[in-house]
mmCIF file of C-alpha atoms and ligand atoms in Angstrom:
data_model
loop_
_atom_site.group_PDB
_atom_site.id
_atom_site.type_symbol
_atom_site.label_atom_id
_atom_site.label_comp_id
_atom_site.label_asym_id
_atom_site.label_seq_id
_atom_site.Cartn_x
_atom_site.Cartn_y
_atom_site.Cartn_z
ATOM 1 C CA MET A 1 105.523 83.437 134.812
ATOM 2 C CA VAL A 2 105.718 86.489 136.935
ATOM 3 C CA VAL A 3 109.446 86.441 136.551
ATOM 4 C CA LEU A 4 108.839 85.951 132.751
ATOM 5 C CA ALA A 5 106.621 88.973 132.570
ATOM 6 C CA ALA A 6 109.203 91.236 134.042
ATOM 7 C CA LEU A 7 111.732 90.036 131.645
ATOM 8 C CA VAL A 8 109.402 90.417 128.627
ATOM 9 C CA ALA A 9 108.341 93.865 129.700
ATOM 10 C CA ALA A 10 111.991 94.778 129.985
ATOM 11 C CA SER A 11 113.070 93.443 126.602
ATOM 12 C CA LEU A 12 109.736 94.772 124.765
ATOM 13 C CA THR A 13 110.636 98.262 126.205
ATOM 14 C CA TRP A 14 113.708 98.403 124.057
ATOM 15 C CA MET A 15 112.824 96.042 121.176
ATOM 16 C CA SER A 16 109.390 95.557 119.788
ATOM 17 C CA ALA A 17 108.318 91.992 118.896
ATOM 18 C CA PRO A 18 109.188 91.639 115.107
ATOM 19 C CA TYR A 19 105.767 91.058 113.519
ATOM 20 C CA GLY A 20 103.094 93.119 111.957
ATOM 21 C CA ARG A 21 104.298 96.698 111.416
ATOM 22 C CA HIS A 22 107.337 96.036 113.618
ATOM 23 C CA ALA A 23 108.487 93.213 111.498
ATOM 24 C CA ARG A 24 112.170 93.120 110.443
ATOM 25 C CA PRO A 25 113.905 90.728 107.984
ATOM 26 C CA ARG A 26 116.534 89.229 110.131
ATOM 27 C CA TRP A 27 114.016 87.332 112.206
ATOM 28 C CA GLY A 28 114.086 84.297 109.839
ATOM 29 C CA PRO A 29 111.551 82.634 107.525
ATOM 30 C CA LEU A 30 107.808 83.718 107.657
ATOM 31 C CA VAL A 31 104.804 81.374 107.647
ATOM 32 C CA PRO A 32 101.288 82.071 106.411
ATOM 33 C CA THR A 33 99.836 84.687 108.866
ATOM 34 C CA ARG A 34 96.478 82.705 109.359
ATOM 35 C CA LEU A 35 98.262 79.333 109.970
ATOM 36 C CA ALA A 36 100.679 80.979 112.532
ATOM 37 C CA TRP A 37 97.860 82.282 114.456
ATOM 38 C CA ILE A 38 95.759 79.092 114.530
ATOM 39 C CA GLY A 39 98.910 76.979 115.392
ATOM 40 C CA MET A 40 100.260 79.153 118.103
ATOM 41 C CA GLU A 41 96.929 79.659 119.771
ATOM 42 C CA MET A 42 95.811 75.940 119.563
ATOM 43 C CA PRO A 43 97.415 74.872 122.967
ATOM 44 C CA ALA A 44 95.291 77.527 124.693
ATOM 45 C CA LEU A 45 92.203 75.771 123.448
ATOM 46 C CA ALA A 46 92.994 72.263 123.109
ATOM 47 C CA LEU A 47 95.439 71.524 125.825
ATOM 48 C CA PHE A 48 93.494 73.758 128.198
ATOM 49 C CA ALA A 49 90.224 71.665 127.401
ATOM 50 C CA ALA A 50 91.944 68.612 127.760
ATOM 51 C CA VAL A 51 93.480 69.441 131.268
ATOM 52 C CA ILE A 52 89.989 70.608 132.321
ATOM 53 C CA LEU A 53 88.458 67.412 131.404
ATOM 54 C CA GLY A 54 91.119 65.304 133.134
ATOM 55 C CA GLY A 55 90.705 67.645 136.230
ATOM 56 C CA SER A 56 89.356 66.186 139.431
ATOM 57 C CA GLN A 57 87.048 69.250 140.005
ATOM 58 C CA ARG A 58 85.833 69.251 136.324
ATOM 59 C CA SER A 59 82.078 68.711 137.616
ATOM 60 C CA GLN A 60 82.112 71.992 139.631
ATOM 61 C CA THR A 61 79.697 74.321 138.179
ATOM 62 C CA ALA A 62 82.069 77.443 138.767
ATOM 63 C CA VAL A 63 84.853 75.554 137.128
ATOM 64 C CA GLN A 64 82.675 74.768 134.215
ATOM 65 C CA LEU A 65 81.650 78.460 133.985
ATOM 66 C CA LEU A 66 85.254 79.817 134.190
ATOM 67 C CA ALA A 67 86.522 77.162 131.697
ATOM 68 C CA GLY A 68 83.736 78.194 129.389
ATOM 69 C CA ALA A 69 84.811 81.830 129.648
ATOM 70 C CA TRP A 70 88.355 80.948 128.670
ATOM 71 C CA LEU A 71 87.346 78.582 125.801
ATOM 72 C CA LEU A 72 85.014 81.301 124.516
ATOM 73 C CA HIS A 73 88.146 83.518 124.169
ATOM 74 C CA TYR A 74 90.268 80.801 122.734
ATOM 75 C CA ALA A 75 87.895 79.519 120.393
ATOM 76 C CA HIS A 76 87.408 83.008 118.901
ATOM 77 C CA ARG A 77 91.307 83.744 118.972
ATOM 78 C CA THR A 78 92.270 80.350 117.500
ATOM 79 C CA LEU A 79 89.501 79.461 114.982
ATOM 80 C CA ILE A 80 87.705 82.779 114.097
ATOM 81 C CA TYR A 81 90.140 85.743 114.418
ATOM 82 C CA PRO A 82 92.693 84.051 112.100
ATOM 83 C CA LEU A 83 90.274 83.442 109.264
ATOM 84 C CA ARG A 84 89.319 87.083 109.440
ATOM 85 C CA ILE A 85 93.059 88.165 108.608
ATOM 86 C CA PRO A 86 93.085 88.231 104.911
ATOM 87 C CA ALA A 87 94.778 85.399 103.192
ATOM 88 C CA SER A 88 97.078 87.870 101.336
ATOM 89 C CA ALA A 89 98.647 89.032 104.662
ATOM 90 C CA LYS A 90 102.387 89.575 104.452
ATOM 91 C CA GLY A 91 103.430 86.557 106.589
ATOM 92 C CA TYR A 92 104.403 85.832 110.362
ATOM 93 C CA PRO A 93 107.889 84.869 111.730
ATOM 94 C CA LEU A 94 107.998 81.235 112.261
ATOM 95 C CA LEU A 95 110.287 81.868 115.312
ATOM 96 C CA ILE A 96 107.466 84.316 117.094
ATOM 97 C CA ALA A 97 104.980 81.693 116.236
ATOM 98 C CA ALA A 98 107.094 79.014 117.963
ATOM 99 C CA ILE A 99 107.627 81.274 120.999
ATOM 100 C CA GLY A 100 104.001 81.974 121.033
ATOM 101 C CA PHE A 101 103.120 78.189 120.857
ATOM 102 C CA ILE A 102 105.249 77.389 123.916
ATOM 103 C CA PHE A 103 104.088 80.259 125.927
ATOM 104 C CA ASN A 104 100.505 79.358 125.092
ATOM 105 C CA ALA A 105 101.002 75.835 126.198
ATOM 106 C CA TYR A 106 102.606 76.689 129.487
ATOM 107 C CA ASN A 107 99.933 79.306 130.113
ATOM 108 C CA ALA A 108 97.126 76.931 129.323
ATOM 109 C CA TRP A 109 98.515 74.171 131.523
ATOM 110 C CA LEU A 110 99.064 76.567 134.404
ATOM 111 C CA ASN A 111 95.599 78.067 134.423
ATOM 112 C CA ALA A 112 93.750 74.744 133.590
ATOM 113 C CA GLU A 113 95.550 72.886 136.380
ATOM 114 C CA GLN A 114 94.986 75.535 138.935
ATOM 115 C CA LEU A 115 91.279 75.707 137.950
ATOM 116 C CA ALA A 116 90.470 72.020 137.700
ATOM 117 C CA GLU A 117 92.897 70.626 140.344
ATOM 118 C CA TYR A 118 94.135 72.882 142.730
ATOM 119 C CA GLY A 119 91.556 75.603 143.013
ATOM 120 C CA GLN A 120 88.706 75.807 145.518
ATOM 121 C CA TYR A 121 85.667 76.518 143.374
ATOM 122 C CA GLY A 122 82.912 74.877 145.240
ATOM 123 C CA GLU A 123 79.197 76.051 145.708
ATOM 124 C CA ALA A 124 80.376 78.786 147.915
ATOM 125 C CA TRP A 125 82.524 80.358 145.017
ATOM 126 C CA LEU A 126 79.077 80.735 142.854
ATOM 127 C CA ALA A 127 77.768 83.309 145.516
ATOM 128 C CA ASP A 128 81.227 85.089 145.561
ATOM 129 C CA GLY A 129 81.165 88.749 143.964
ATOM 130 C CA ARG A 130 84.679 88.226 142.867
ATOM 131 C CA LEU A 131 83.467 85.363 140.414
ATOM 132 C CA TRP A 132 80.797 87.695 138.835
ATOM 133 C CA LEU A 133 82.565 90.933 138.867
ATOM 134 C CA GLY A 134 85.542 89.134 137.288
ATOM 135 C CA LEU A 135 83.414 87.671 134.530
ATOM 136 C CA ALA A 136 81.751 91.067 133.780
ATOM 137 C CA VAL A 137 85.271 92.518 133.518
ATOM 138 C CA MET A 138 86.195 89.734 131.134
ATOM 139 C CA THR A 139 83.074 90.185 129.054
ATOM 140 C CA ILE A 140 83.486 93.958 128.740
ATOM 141 C CA GLY A 141 87.244 93.296 127.780
ATOM 142 C CA MET A 142 86.298 90.614 125.248
ATOM 143 C CA VAL A 143 83.696 93.237 123.542
ATOM 144 C CA ILE A 144 86.205 95.876 123.468
ATOM 145 C CA ASN A 145 89.044 93.533 121.939
ATOM 146 C CA VAL A 146 86.735 92.160 119.173
ATOM 147 C CA ARG A 147 85.129 95.636 118.229
ATOM 148 C CA ALA A 148 88.587 97.184 117.991
ATOM 149 C CA ASP A 149 90.036 94.377 115.929
ATOM 150 C CA ASN A 150 87.030 94.365 113.808
ATOM 151 C CA VAL A 151 87.725 98.019 112.888
ATOM 152 C CA LEU A 152 91.407 97.216 112.122
ATOM 153 C CA LEU A 153 90.471 94.293 109.861
ATOM 154 C CA HIS A 154 88.204 96.524 107.701
ATOM 155 C CA LEU A 155 90.681 99.431 107.235
ATOM 156 C CA ARG A 156 92.219 97.466 104.156
ATOM 157 C CA GLY A 157 90.829 96.846 100.749
ATOM 158 C CA PRO A 158 91.444 93.551 98.791
ATOM 159 C CA GLY A 159 95.071 92.882 98.510
ATOM 160 C CA GLU A 160 96.247 96.213 100.416
ATOM 161 C CA THR A 161 98.951 95.720 103.034
ATOM 162 C CA GLY A 162 99.350 99.434 104.119
ATOM 163 C CA TYR A 163 98.024 101.217 107.223
ATOM 164 C CA ARG A 164 95.521 103.994 107.842
ATOM 165 C CA ILE A 165 94.349 105.810 110.905
ATOM 166 C CA PRO A 166 91.462 103.820 112.481
ATOM 167 C CA SER A 167 88.542 105.413 114.222
ATOM 168 C CA GLY A 168 85.635 104.306 116.185
ATOM 169 C CA ALA A 169 85.550 101.387 118.998
ATOM 170 C CA LEU A 170 87.865 103.369 121.230
ATOM 171 C CA HIS A 171 90.459 103.993 118.515
ATOM 172 C CA ASP A 172 89.759 107.714 118.916
ATOM 173 C CA GLN A 173 91.124 107.309 122.529
ATOM 174 C CA VAL A 174 94.103 104.876 122.233
ATOM 175 C CA ALA A 175 96.434 103.420 119.618
ATOM 176 C CA SER A 176 95.635 99.983 120.831
ATOM 177 C CA PRO A 177 92.149 99.424 122.095
ATOM 178 C CA ASN A 178 92.345 95.911 121.153
ATOM 179 C CA TYR A 179 95.284 95.394 123.546
ATOM 180 C CA PHE A 180 93.401 97.541 126.236
ATOM 181 C CA GLY A 181 90.502 94.905 125.845
ATOM 182 C CA GLU A 182 92.722 91.978 126.138
ATOM 183 C CA VAL A 183 94.383 93.352 129.399
ATOM 184 C CA LEU A 184 90.957 93.809 130.720
ATOM 185 C CA GLU A 185 89.957 90.464 129.875
ATOM 186 C CA TRP A 186 92.689 88.615 131.694
ATOM 187 C CA SER A 187 92.506 91.033 134.654
ATOM 188 C CA GLY A 188 88.938 89.998 134.897
ATOM 189 C CA TRP A 189 90.092 86.350 134.822
ATOM 190 C CA ALA A 190 92.400 87.037 137.489
ATOM 191 C CA LEU A 191 89.673 88.530 139.658
ATOM 192 C CA ALA A 192 87.286 85.687 138.809
ATOM 193 C CA THR A 193 89.641 82.663 139.563
ATOM 194 C CA TRP A 194 91.161 84.548 142.499
ATOM 195 C CA SER A 195 94.378 82.594 141.828
ATOM 196 C CA LEU A 196 98.206 83.406 141.380
ATOM 197 C CA ALA A 197 98.069 81.813 137.870
ATOM 198 C CA GLY A 198 95.468 84.215 136.785
ATOM 199 C CA VAL A 199 97.282 87.202 138.203
ATOM 200 C CA ALA A 200 100.724 86.005 136.460
ATOM 201 C CA PHE A 201 98.812 85.778 133.132
ATOM 202 C CA ALA A 202 97.176 89.293 133.480
ATOM 203 C CA LEU A 203 100.657 90.536 134.390
ATOM 204 C CA PHE A 204 102.168 88.900 131.434
ATOM 205 C CA THR A 205 99.559 90.091 129.099
ATOM 206 C CA LEU A 206 100.192 93.663 130.468
ATOM 207 C CA ALA A 207 103.959 93.239 130.179
ATOM 208 C CA ASN A 208 103.629 91.918 126.562
ATOM 209 C CA LEU A 209 100.986 94.404 125.120
ATOM 210 C CA GLY A 210 101.774 97.479 127.022
ATOM 211 C CA PRO A 211 105.157 98.049 125.641
ATOM 212 C CA ARG A 212 103.631 97.292 122.268
ATOM 213 C CA ALA A 213 100.923 99.902 122.504
ATOM 214 C CA VAL A 214 103.654 102.425 123.251
ATOM 215 C CA ALA A 215 105.456 101.228 120.038
ATOM 216 C CA HIS A 216 102.313 101.346 117.966
ATOM 217 C CA LEU A 217 101.537 105.097 119.208
ATOM 218 C CA ARG A 218 105.222 106.165 118.446
ATOM 219 C CA TRP A 219 104.841 104.321 115.069
ATOM 220 C CA TYR A 220 101.645 106.029 114.331
ATOM 221 C CA ARG A 221 102.932 109.387 115.183
ATOM 222 C CA GLN A 222 106.155 108.859 113.076
ATOM 223 C CA ASN A 223 104.150 107.812 109.949
ATOM 224 C CA PHE A 224 100.983 109.856 110.048
ATOM 225 C CA PRO A 225 101.803 113.612 110.621
ATOM 226 C CA ASP A 226 98.014 114.045 111.125
ATOM 227 C CA TYR A 227 97.675 111.410 113.708
ATOM 228 C CA PRO A 228 95.570 112.826 116.573
ATOM 229 C CA ARG A 229 97.819 114.144 119.159
ATOM 230 C CA GLU A 230 95.315 113.597 122.039
ATOM 231 C CA ARG A 231 95.342 109.648 121.684
ATOM 232 C CA LYS A 232 97.027 107.673 124.335
ATOM 233 C CA ALA A 233 98.785 104.359 123.826
ATOM 234 C CA LEU A 234 96.645 101.864 126.018
ATOM 235 C CA ILE A 235 94.360 103.119 128.630
ATOM 236 C CA PRO A 236 91.863 105.731 127.531
ATOM 237 C CA TYR A 237 92.712 109.187 128.825
ATOM 238 C CA VAL A 238 95.375 107.806 131.297
ATOM 239 C CA PHE A 239 98.249 106.041 129.446
HETATM 240 P P1 NDP B 301 97.619 94.696 115.828
HETATM 241 O O1 NDP B 301 96.585 95.757 116.243
HETATM 242 O O2 NDP B 301 99.104 95.069 115.638
HETATM 243 O O3 NDP B 301 97.037 94.097 114.440
HETATM 244 C C1 NDP B 301 95.613 93.479 114.347
HETATM 245 C C2 NDP B 301 95.485 93.290 112.830
HETATM 246 O O4 NDP B 301 95.060 94.602 112.172
HETATM 247 C C3 NDP B 301 96.703 92.822 112.051
HETATM 248 O O5 NDP B 301 96.217 92.107 110.979
HETATM 249 C C4 NDP B 301 97.271 94.162 111.320
HETATM 250 O O6 NDP B 301 97.878 93.864 110.145
HETATM 251 C C5 NDP B 301 95.943 95.097 111.178
HETATM 252 N N1 NDP B 301 96.093 96.430 111.338
HETATM 253 C C6 NDP B 301 96.489 96.979 112.663
HETATM 254 N N2 NDP B 301 96.379 98.411 112.511
HETATM 255 C C7 NDP B 301 96.152 98.567 111.162
HETATM 256 C C8 NDP B 301 96.137 100.018 110.644
HETATM 257 N N3 NDP B 301 96.357 101.007 111.168
HETATM 258 N N4 NDP B 301 95.675 99.996 109.309
HETATM 259 C C9 NDP B 301 95.436 98.619 108.617
HETATM 260 N N5 NDP B 301 95.578 97.593 109.438
HETATM 261 C C10 NDP B 301 95.978 97.476 110.587
HETATM 262 O O7 NDP B 301 97.365 93.577 116.880
HETATM 263 P P2 NDP B 301 98.219 92.035 116.841
HETATM 264 O O8 NDP B 301 98.496 91.488 115.658
HETATM 265 O O9 NDP B 301 99.375 92.304 117.838
HETATM 266 O O10 NDP B 301 97.161 91.162 118.000
HETATM 267 C C11 NDP B 301 95.980 90.631 117.294
HETATM 268 C C12 NDP B 301 95.253 90.142 118.510
HETATM 269 O O11 NDP B 301 95.652 89.254 119.260
HETATM 270 C C13 NDP B 301 94.518 91.285 119.400
HETATM 271 O O12 NDP B 301 93.456 91.183 119.753
HETATM 272 C C14 NDP B 301 95.413 91.216 120.525
HETATM 273 O O13 NDP B 301 94.935 91.666 121.848
HETATM 274 C C15 NDP B 301 95.736 89.548 120.630
HETATM 275 N N6 NDP B 301 96.979 89.366 121.181
HETATM 276 C C16 NDP B 301 96.920 88.892 122.583
HETATM 277 C C17 NDP B 301 98.245 88.617 123.356
HETATM 278 C C18 NDP B 301 98.238 88.330 124.835
HETATM 279 O O14 NDP B 301 99.414 88.452 125.322
HETATM 280 N N7 NDP B 301 97.182 87.805 125.374
HETATM 281 C C19 NDP B 301 99.492 88.784 122.425
HETATM 282 C C20 NDP B 301 99.396 89.301 121.193
HETATM 283 C C21 NDP B 301 98.139 89.420 120.710
HETATM 284 P P3 NDP B 301 99.508 93.628 110.014
HETATM 285 O O15 NDP B 301 99.736 92.461 110.919
HETATM 286 O O16 NDP B 301 99.805 93.813 108.660
HETATM 287 O O17 NDP B 301 100.246 95.000 110.892
#
């Protein structure tokens, strides 16, 4: 996954993933956006839960705590977030949804196996500051991510598909505060699990969403002459 992250970062730097505002016609058939999100995120919820339940360390409290944090994120991403996208949304490329499904299955398996089979999360880990600091960073990241997505999902009136300049919930600082929150979440996960699987996922998230945040910022500047110049792409005041 670390190698994949490097390849993804390199590819997405010269070509943005073709969905949402960066959609392009030659990427094949579209499927309903809500269905695409539920389908491609489902392995991260269902497969992860199944692997944890079958894991030899499933009764460890720290394993349950960490699995709970993961499942909270993915219950929201798989079952709540998609239903908040308007049913009238313009559609999502089947190919991108299929790639998302495969990635989520691989990532869920990797992180769940690490957590419930190979990791060392006995009683001592419950007293380790890395667990609690990591969970705190994850929580802050999730709050930033959900608040930023909330703002975006309220920008359009019924049936509208155009774009406006967002404000509030860190949108005044960066073009993609939802991605900033997501990167924080999985950096927190890497710290709380202290695992190569966690680090790999955090790196992949940065590799995937960093270039997309840059593309979003460029797109806003090209399409809105009054887009505030001081806004950065991903990390407030920094990048
Ligand atoms: P975007 O910010 O591109 O879009 C989110 C939603 O808001 C879409 O429905 C989009 O519509 C709408 N929207 C965005 N900007 C505007 C605007 N200026 N005016 C009106 N509507 C707007 O996010 P993504 O779709 O890429 O991602 C959604 C969520 O999934 C995020 O929370 C992200 O962090 C997460 N994610 C996580 C990944 C990971 O690697 N862990 C990978 C990808 C996403 P439209 O679709 O029409 O543009």
